[in-house]
PDB file of N, CA, C and O in Angstrom:
ATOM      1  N   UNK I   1      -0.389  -0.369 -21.763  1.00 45.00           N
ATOM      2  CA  UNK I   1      -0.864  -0.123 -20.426  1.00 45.00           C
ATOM      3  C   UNK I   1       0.111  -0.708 -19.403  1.00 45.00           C
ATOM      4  O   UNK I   1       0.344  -0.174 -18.319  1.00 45.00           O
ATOM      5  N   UNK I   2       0.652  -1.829 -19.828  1.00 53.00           N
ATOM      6  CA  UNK I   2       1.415  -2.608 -18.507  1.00 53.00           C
ATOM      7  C   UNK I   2       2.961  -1.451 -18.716  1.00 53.00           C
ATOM      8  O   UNK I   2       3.240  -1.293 -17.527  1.00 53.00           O
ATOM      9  N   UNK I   3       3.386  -1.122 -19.032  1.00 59.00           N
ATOM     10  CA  UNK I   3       4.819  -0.299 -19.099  1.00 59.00           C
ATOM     11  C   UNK I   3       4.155   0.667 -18.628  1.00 59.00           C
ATOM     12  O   UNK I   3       5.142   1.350 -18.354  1.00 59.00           O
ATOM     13  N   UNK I   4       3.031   1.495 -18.202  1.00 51.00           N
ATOM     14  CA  UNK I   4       2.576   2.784 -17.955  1.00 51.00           C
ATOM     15  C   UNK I   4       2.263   2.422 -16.303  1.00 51.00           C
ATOM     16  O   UNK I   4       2.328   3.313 -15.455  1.00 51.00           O
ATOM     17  N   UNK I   5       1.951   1.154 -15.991  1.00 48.00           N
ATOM     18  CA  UNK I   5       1.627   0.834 -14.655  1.00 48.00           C
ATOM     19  C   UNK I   5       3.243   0.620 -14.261  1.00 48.00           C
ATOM     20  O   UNK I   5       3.778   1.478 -13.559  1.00 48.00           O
ATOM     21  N   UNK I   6       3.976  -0.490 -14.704  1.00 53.00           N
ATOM     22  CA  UNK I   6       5.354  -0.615 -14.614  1.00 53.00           C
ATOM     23  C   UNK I   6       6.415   0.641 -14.515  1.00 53.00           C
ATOM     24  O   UNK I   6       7.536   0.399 -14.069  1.00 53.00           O
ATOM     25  N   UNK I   7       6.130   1.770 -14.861  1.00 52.00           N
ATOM     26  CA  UNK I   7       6.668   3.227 -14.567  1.00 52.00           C
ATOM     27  C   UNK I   7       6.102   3.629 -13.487  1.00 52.00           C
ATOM     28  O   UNK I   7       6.610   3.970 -12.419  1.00 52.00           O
ATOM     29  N   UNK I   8       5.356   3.590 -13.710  1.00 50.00           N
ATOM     30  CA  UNK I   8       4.445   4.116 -12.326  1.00 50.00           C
ATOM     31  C   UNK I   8       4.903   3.919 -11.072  1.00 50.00           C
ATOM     32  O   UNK I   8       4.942   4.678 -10.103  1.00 50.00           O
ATOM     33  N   UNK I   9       5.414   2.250 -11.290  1.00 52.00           N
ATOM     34  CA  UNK I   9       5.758   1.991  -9.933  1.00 52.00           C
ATOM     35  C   UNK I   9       7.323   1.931  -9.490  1.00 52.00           C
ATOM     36  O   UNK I   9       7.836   1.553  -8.437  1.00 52.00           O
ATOM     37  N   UNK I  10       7.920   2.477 -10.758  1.00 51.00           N
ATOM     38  CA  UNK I  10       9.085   2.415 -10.714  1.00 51.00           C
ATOM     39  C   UNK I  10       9.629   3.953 -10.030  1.00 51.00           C
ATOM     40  O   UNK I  10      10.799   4.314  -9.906  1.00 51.00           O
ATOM     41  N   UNK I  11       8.820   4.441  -9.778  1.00 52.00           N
ATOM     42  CA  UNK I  11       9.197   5.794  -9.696  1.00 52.00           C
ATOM     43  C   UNK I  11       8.549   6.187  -8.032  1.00 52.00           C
ATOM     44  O   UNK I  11       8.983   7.111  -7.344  1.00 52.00           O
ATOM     45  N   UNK I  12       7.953   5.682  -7.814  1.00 57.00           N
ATOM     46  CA  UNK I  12       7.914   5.027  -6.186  1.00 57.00           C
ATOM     47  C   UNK I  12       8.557   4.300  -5.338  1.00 57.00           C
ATOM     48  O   UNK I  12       8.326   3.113  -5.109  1.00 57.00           O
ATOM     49  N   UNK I  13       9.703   5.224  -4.645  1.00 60.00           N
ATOM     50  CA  UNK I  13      10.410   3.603  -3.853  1.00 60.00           C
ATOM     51  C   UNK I  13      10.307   4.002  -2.350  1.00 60.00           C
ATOM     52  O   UNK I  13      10.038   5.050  -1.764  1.00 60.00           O
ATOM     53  N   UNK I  14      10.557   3.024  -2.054  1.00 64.00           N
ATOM     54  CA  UNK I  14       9.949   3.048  -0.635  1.00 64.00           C
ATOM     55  C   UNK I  14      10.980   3.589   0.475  1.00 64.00           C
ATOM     56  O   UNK I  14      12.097   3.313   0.038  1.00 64.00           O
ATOM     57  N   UNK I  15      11.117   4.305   1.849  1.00 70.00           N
ATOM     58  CA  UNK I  15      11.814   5.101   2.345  1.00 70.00           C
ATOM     59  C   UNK I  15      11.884   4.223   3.208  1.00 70.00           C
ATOM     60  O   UNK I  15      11.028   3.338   3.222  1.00 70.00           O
ATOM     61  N   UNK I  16      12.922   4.243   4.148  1.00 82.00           N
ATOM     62  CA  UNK I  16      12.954   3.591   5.450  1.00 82.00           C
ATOM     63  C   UNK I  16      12.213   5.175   6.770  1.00 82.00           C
ATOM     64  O   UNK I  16      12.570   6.349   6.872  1.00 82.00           O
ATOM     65  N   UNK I  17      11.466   4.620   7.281  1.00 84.00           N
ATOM     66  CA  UNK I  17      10.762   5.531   8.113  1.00 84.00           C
ATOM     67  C   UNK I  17      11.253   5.558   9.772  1.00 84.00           C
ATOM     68  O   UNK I  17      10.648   4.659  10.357  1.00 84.00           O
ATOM     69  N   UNK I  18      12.037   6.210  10.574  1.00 88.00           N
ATOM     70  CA  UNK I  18      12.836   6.339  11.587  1.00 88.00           C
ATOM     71  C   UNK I  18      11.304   6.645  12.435  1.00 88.00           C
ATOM     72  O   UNK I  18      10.499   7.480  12.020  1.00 88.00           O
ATOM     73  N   UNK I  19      11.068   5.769  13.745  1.00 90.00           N
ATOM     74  CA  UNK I  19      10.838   6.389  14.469  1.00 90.00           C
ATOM     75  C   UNK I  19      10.818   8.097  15.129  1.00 90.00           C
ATOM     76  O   UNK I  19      11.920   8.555  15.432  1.00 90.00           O
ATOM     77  N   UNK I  20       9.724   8.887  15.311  1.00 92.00           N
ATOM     78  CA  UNK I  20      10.344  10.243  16.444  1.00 92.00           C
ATOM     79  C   UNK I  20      10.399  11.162  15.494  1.00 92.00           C
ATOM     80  O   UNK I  20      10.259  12.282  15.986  1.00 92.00           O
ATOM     81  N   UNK I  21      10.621  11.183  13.713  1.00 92.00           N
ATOM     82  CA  UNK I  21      10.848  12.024  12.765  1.00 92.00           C
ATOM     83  C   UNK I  21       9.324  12.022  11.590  1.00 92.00           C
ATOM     84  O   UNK I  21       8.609  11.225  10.983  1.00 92.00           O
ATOM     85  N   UNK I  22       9.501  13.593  11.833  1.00 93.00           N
ATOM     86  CA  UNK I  22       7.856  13.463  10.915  1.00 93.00           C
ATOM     87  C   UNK I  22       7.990  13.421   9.173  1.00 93.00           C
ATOM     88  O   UNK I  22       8.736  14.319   8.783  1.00 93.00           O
ATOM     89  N   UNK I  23       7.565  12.781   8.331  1.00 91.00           N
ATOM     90  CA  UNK I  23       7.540  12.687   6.808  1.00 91.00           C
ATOM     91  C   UNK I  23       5.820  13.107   6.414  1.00 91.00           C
ATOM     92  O   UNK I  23       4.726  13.199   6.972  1.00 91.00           O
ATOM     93  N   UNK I  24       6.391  13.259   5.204  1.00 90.00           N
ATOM     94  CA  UNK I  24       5.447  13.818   4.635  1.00 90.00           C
ATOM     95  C   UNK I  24       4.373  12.485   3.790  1.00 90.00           C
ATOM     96  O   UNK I  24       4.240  12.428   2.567  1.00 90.00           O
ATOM     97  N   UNK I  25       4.022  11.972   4.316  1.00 86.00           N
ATOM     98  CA  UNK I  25       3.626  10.719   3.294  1.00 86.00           C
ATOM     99  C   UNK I  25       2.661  10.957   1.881  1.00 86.00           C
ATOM    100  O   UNK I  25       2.262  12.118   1.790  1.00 86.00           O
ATOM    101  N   UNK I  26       2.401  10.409   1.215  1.00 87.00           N
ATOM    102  CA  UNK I  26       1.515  11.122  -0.005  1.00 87.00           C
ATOM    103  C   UNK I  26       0.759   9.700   0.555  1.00 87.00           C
ATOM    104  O   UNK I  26      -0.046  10.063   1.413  1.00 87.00           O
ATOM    105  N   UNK I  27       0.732   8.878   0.466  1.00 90.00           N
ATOM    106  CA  UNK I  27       0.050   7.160   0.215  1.00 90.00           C
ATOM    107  C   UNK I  27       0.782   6.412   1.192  1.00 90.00           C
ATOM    108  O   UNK I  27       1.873   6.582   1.735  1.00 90.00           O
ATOM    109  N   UNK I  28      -0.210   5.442   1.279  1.00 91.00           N
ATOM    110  CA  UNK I  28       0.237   3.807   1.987  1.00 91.00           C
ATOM    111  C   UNK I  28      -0.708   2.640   0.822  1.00 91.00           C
ATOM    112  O   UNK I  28      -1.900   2.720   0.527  1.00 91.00           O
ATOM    113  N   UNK I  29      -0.024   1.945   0.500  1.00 91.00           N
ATOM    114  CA  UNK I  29      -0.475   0.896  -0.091  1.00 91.00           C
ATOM    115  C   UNK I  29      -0.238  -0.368   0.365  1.00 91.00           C
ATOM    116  O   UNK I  29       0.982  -0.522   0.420  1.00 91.00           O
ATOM    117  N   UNK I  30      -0.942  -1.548   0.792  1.00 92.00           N
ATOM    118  CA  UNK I  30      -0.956  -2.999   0.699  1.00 92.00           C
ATOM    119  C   UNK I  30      -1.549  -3.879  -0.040  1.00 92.00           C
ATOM    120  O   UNK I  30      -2.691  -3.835  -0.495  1.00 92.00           O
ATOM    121  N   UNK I  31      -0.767  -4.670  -0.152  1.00 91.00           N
ATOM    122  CA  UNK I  31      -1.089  -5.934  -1.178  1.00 91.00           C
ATOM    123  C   UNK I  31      -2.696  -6.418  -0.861  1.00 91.00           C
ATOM    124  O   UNK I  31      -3.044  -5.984   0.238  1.00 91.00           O
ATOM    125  N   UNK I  32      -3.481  -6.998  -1.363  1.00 90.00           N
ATOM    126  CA  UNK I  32      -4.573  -7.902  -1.139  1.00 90.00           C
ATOM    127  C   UNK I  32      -3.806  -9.142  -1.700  1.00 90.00           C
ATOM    128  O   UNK I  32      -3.250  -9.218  -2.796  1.00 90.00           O
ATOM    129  N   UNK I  33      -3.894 -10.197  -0.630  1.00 86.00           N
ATOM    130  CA  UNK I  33      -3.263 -11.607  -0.491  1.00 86.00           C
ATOM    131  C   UNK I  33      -4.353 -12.381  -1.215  1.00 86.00           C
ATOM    132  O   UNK I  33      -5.536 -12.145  -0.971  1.00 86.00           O
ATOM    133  N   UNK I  34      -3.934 -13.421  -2.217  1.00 84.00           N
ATOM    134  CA  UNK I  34      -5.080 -14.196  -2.577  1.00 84.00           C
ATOM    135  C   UNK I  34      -4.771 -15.249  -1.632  1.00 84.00           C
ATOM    136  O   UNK I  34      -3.818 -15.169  -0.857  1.00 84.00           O
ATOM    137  N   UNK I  35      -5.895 -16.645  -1.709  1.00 81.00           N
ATOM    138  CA  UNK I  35      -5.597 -17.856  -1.119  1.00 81.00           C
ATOM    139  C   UNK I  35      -4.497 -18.897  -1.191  1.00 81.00           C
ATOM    140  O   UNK I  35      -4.044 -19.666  -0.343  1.00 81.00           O
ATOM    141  N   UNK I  36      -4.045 -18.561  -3.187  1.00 81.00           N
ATOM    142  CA  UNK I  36      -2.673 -19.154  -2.931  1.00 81.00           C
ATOM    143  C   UNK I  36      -1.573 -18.379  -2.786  1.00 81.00           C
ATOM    144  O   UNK I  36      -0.528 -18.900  -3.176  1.00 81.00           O
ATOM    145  N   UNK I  37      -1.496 -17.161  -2.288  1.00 84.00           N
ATOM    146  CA  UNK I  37      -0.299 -16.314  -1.935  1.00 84.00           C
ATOM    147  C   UNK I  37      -0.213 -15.279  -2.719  1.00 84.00           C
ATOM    148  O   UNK I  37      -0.041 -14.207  -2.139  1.00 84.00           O
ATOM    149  N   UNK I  38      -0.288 -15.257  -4.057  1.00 83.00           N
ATOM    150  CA  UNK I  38      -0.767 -14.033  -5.091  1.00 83.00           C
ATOM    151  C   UNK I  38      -1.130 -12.653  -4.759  1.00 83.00           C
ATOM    152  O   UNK I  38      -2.184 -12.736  -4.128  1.00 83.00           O
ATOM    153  N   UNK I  39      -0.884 -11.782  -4.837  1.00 84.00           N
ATOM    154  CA  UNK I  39      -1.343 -10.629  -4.535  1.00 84.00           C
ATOM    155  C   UNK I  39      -1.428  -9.787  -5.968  1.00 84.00           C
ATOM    156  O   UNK I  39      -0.415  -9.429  -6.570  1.00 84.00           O
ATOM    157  N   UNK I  40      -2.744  -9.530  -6.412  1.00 80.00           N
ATOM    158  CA  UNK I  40      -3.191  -9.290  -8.205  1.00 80.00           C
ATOM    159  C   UNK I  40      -4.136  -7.665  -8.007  1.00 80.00           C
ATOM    160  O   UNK I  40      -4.549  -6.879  -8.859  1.00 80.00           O
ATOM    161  N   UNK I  41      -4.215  -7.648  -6.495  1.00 86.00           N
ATOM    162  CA  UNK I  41      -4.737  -6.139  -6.155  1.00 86.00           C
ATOM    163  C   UNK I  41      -4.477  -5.538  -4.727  1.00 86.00           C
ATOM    164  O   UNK I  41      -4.532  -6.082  -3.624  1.00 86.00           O
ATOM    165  N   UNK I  42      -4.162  -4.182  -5.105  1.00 91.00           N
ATOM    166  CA  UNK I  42      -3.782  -3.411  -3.734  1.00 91.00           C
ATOM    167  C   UNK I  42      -4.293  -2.261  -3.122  1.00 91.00           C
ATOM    168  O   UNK I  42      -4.572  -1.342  -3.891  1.00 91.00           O
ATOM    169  N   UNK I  43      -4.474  -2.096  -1.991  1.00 92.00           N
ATOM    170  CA  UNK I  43      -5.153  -1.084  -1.358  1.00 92.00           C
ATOM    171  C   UNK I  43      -4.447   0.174  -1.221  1.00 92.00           C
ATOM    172  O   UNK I  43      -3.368   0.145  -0.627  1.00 92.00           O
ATOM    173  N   UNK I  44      -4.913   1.353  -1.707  1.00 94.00           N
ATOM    174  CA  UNK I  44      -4.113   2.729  -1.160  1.00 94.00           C
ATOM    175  C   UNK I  44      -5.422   3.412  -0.618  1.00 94.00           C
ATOM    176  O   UNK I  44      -6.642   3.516  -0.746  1.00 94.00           O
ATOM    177  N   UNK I  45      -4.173   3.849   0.158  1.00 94.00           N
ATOM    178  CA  UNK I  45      -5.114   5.159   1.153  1.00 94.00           C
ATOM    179  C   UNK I  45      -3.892   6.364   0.402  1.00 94.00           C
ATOM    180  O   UNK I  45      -2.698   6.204   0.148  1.00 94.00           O
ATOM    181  N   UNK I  46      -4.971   7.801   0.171  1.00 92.00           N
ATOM    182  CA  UNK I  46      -4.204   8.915  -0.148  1.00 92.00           C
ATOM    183  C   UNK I  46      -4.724   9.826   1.050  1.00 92.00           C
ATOM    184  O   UNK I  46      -5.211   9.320   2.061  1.00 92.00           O
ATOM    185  N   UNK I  47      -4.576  11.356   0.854  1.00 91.00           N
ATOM    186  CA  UNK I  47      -5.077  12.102   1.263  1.00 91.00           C
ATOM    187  C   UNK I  47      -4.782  11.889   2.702  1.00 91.00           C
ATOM    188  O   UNK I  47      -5.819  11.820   3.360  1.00 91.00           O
ATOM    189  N   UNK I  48      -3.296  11.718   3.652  1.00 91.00           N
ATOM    190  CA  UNK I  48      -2.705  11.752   5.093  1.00 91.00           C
ATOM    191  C   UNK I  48      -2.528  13.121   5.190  1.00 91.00           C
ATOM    192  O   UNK I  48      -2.543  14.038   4.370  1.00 91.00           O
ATOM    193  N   UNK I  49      -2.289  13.014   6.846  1.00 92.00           N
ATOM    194  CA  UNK I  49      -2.592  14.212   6.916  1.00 92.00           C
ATOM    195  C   UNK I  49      -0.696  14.955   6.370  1.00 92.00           C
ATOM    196  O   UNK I  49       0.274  14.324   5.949  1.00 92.00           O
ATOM    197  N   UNK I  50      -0.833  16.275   6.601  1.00 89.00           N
ATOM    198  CA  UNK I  50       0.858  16.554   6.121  1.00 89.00           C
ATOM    199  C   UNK I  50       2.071  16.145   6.484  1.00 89.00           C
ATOM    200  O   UNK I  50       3.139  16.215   5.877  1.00 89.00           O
ATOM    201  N   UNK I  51       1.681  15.503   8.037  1.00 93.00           N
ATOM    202  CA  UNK I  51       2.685  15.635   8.710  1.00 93.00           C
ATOM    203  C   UNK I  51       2.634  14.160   9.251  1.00 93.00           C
ATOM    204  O   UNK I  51       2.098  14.320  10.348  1.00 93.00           O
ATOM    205  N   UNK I  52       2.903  12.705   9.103  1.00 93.00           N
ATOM    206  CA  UNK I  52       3.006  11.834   9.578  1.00 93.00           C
ATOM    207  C   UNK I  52       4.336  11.088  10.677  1.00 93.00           C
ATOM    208  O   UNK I  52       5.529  11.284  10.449  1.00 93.00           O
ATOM    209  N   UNK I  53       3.974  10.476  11.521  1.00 94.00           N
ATOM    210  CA  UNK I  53       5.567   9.822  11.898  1.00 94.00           C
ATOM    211  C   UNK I  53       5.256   8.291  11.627  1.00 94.00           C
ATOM    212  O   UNK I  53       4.275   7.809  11.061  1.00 94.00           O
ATOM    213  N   UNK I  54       6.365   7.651  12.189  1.00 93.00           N
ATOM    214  CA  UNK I  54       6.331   6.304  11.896  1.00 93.00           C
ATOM    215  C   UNK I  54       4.958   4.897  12.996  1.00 93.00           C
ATOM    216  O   UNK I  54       4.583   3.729  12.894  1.00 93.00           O
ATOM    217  N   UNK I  55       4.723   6.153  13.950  1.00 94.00           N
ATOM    218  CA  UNK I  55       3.930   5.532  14.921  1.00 94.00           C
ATOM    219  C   UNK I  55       2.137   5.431  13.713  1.00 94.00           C
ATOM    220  O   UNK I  55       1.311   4.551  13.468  1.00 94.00           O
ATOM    221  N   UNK I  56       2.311   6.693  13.363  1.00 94.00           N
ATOM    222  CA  UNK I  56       1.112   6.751  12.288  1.00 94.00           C
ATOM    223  C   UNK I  56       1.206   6.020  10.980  1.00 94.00           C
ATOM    224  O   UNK I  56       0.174   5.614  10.445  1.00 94.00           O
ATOM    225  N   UNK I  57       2.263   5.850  10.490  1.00 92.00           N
ATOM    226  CA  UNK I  57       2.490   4.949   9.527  1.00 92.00           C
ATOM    227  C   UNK I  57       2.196   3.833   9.726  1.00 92.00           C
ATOM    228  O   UNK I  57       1.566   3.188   8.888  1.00 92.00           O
ATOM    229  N   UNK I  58       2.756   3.097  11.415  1.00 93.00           N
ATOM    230  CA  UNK I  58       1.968   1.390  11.379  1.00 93.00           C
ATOM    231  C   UNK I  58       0.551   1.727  12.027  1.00 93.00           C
ATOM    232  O   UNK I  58       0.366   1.052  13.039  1.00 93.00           O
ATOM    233  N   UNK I  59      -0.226   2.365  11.798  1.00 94.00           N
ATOM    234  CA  UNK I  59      -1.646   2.492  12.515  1.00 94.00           C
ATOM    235  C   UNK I  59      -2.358   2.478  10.897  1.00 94.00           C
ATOM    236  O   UNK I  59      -3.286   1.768  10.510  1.00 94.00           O
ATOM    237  N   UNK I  60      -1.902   3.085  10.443  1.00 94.00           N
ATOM    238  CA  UNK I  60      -2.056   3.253   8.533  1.00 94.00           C
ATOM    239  C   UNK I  60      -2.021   2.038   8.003  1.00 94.00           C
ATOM    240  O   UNK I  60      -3.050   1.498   7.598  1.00 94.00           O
ATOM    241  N   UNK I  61      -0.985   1.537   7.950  1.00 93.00           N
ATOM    242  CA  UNK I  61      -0.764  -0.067   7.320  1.00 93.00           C
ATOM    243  C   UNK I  61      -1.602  -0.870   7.929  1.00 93.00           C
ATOM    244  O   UNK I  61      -2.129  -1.578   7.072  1.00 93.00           O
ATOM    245  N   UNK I  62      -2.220  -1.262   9.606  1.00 95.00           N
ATOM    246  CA  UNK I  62      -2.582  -2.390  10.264  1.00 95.00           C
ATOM    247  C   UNK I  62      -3.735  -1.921   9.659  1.00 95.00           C
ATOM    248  O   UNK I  62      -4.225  -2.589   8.749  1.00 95.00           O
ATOM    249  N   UNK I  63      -4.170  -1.046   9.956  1.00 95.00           N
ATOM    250  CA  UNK I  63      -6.031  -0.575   9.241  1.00 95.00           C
ATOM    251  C   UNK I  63      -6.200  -1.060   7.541  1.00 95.00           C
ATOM    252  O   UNK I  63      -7.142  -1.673   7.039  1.00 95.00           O
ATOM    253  N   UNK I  64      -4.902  -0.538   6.853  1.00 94.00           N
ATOM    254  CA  UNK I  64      -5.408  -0.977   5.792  1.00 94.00           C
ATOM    255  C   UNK I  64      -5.186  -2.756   5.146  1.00 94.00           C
ATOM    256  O   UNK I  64      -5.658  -3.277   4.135  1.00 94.00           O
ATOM    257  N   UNK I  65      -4.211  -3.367   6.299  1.00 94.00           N
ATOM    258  CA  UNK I  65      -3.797  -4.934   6.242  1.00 94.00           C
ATOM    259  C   UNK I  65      -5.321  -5.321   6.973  1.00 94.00           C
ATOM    260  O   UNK I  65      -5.889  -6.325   6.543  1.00 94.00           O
ATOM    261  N   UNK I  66      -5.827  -4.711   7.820  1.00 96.00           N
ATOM    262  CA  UNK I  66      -6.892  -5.516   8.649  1.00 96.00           C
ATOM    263  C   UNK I  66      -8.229  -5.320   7.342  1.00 96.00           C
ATOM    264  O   UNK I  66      -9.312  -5.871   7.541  1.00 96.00           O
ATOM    265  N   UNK I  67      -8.031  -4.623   6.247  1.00 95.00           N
ATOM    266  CA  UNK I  67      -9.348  -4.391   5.684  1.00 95.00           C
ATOM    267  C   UNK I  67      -9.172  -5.192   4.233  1.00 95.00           C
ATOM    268  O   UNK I  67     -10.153  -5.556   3.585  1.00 95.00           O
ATOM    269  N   UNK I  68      -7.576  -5.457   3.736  1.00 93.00           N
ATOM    270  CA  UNK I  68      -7.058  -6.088   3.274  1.00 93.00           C
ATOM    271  C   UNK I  68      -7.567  -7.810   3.353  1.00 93.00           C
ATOM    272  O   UNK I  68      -7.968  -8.285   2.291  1.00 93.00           O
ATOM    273  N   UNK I  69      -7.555  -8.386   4.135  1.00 91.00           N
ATOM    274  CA  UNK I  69      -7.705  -9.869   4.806  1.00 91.00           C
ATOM    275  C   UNK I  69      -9.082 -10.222   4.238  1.00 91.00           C
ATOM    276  O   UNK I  69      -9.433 -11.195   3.571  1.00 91.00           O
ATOM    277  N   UNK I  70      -9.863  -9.008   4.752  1.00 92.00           N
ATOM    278  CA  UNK I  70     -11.402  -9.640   4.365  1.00 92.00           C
ATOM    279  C   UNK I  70     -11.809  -9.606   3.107  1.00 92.00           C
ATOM    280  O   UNK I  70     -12.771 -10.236   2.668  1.00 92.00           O
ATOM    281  N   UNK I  71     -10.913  -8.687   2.328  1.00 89.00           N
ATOM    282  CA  UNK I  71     -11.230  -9.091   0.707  1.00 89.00           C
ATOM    283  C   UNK I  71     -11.154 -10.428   0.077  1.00 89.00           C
ATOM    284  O   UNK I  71     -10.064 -10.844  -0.317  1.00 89.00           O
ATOM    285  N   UNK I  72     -12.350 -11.204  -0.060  1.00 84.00           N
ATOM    286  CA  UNK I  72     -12.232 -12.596  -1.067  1.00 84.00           C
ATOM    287  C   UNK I  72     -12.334 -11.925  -2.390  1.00 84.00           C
ATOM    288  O   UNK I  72     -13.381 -11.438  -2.817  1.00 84.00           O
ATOM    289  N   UNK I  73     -11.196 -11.923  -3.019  1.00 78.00           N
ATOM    290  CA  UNK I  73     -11.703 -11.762  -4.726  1.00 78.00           C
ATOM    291  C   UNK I  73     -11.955 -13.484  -5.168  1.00 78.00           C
ATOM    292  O   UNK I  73     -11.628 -14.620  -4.825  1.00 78.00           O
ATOM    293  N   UNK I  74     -13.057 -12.490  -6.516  1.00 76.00           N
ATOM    294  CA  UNK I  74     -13.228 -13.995  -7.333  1.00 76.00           C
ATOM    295  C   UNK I  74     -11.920 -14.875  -8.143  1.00 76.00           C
ATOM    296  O   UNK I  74     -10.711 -14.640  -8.116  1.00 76.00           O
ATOM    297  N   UNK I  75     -12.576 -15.811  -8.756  1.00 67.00           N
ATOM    298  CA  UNK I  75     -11.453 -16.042  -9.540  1.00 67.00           C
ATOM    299  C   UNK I  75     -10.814 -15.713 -10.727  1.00 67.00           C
ATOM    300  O   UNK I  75      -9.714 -16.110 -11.111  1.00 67.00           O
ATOM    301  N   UNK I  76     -11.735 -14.813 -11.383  1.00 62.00           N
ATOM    302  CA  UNK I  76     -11.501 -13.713 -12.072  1.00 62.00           C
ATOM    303  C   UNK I  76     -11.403 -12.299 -11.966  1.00 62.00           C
ATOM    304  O   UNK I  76     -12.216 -11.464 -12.361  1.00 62.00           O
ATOM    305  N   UNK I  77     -10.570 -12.166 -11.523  1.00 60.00           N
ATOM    306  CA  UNK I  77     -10.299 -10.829 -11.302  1.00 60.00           C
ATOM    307  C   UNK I  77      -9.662 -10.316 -12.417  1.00 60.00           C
ATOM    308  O   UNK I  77      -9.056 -11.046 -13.202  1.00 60.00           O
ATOM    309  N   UNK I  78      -9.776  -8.785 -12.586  1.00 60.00           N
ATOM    310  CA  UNK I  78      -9.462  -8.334 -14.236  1.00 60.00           C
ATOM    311  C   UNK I  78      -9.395  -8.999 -15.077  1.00 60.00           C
ATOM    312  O   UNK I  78      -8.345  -8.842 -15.700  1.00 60.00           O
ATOM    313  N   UNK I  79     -10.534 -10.314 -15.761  1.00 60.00           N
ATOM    314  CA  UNK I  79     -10.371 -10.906 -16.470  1.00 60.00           C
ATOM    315  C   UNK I  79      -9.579 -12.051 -16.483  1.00 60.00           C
ATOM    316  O   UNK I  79      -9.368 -12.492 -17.612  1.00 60.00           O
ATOM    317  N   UNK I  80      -8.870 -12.916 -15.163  1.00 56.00           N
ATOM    318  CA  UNK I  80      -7.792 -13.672 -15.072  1.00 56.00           C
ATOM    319  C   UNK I  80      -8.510 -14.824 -14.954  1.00 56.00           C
ATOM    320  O   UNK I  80      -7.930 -15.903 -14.833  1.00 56.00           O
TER     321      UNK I  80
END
């Protein structure tokens, strides 16, 4: 399973996003921060609309960082 997640994410890299120019985004993902800095789960949003720019991209991220914050996970999370 971990080499199937580890591909997964290897095959995702991240674009630099120019102001003024529209992309096509598939996803936005952010980390969920634990208390000591850890981040062990992450938030995606799918389903944007076709046509994004970079102004919509940080409106995307702050929504999903602002929903991010209020997650307390336990101390077991997946079994940890």
């Amino acid at each position: 399973m971990r080499q199937a997640v580890d591909k997964l994410g290897a095959d995702h890299t991240p674009i630099d996003v120019e102001p003024g120019r529209p992309y096509a985004l598939r996803s936005v993902t952010v980390p969920v921060i634990e208390k000591d800095g850890r981040a062990r789960l992450a938030l995606t949003a799918f389903g944007l609309p076709g046509c994004s720019y970079r102004e919509d991209l940080d409106r995307y991220v702050a929504r999903l960082v602002a929903v991010a914050a209020q997650i307390e996970l336990p101390g077991t999370v997946l079994g940890r």
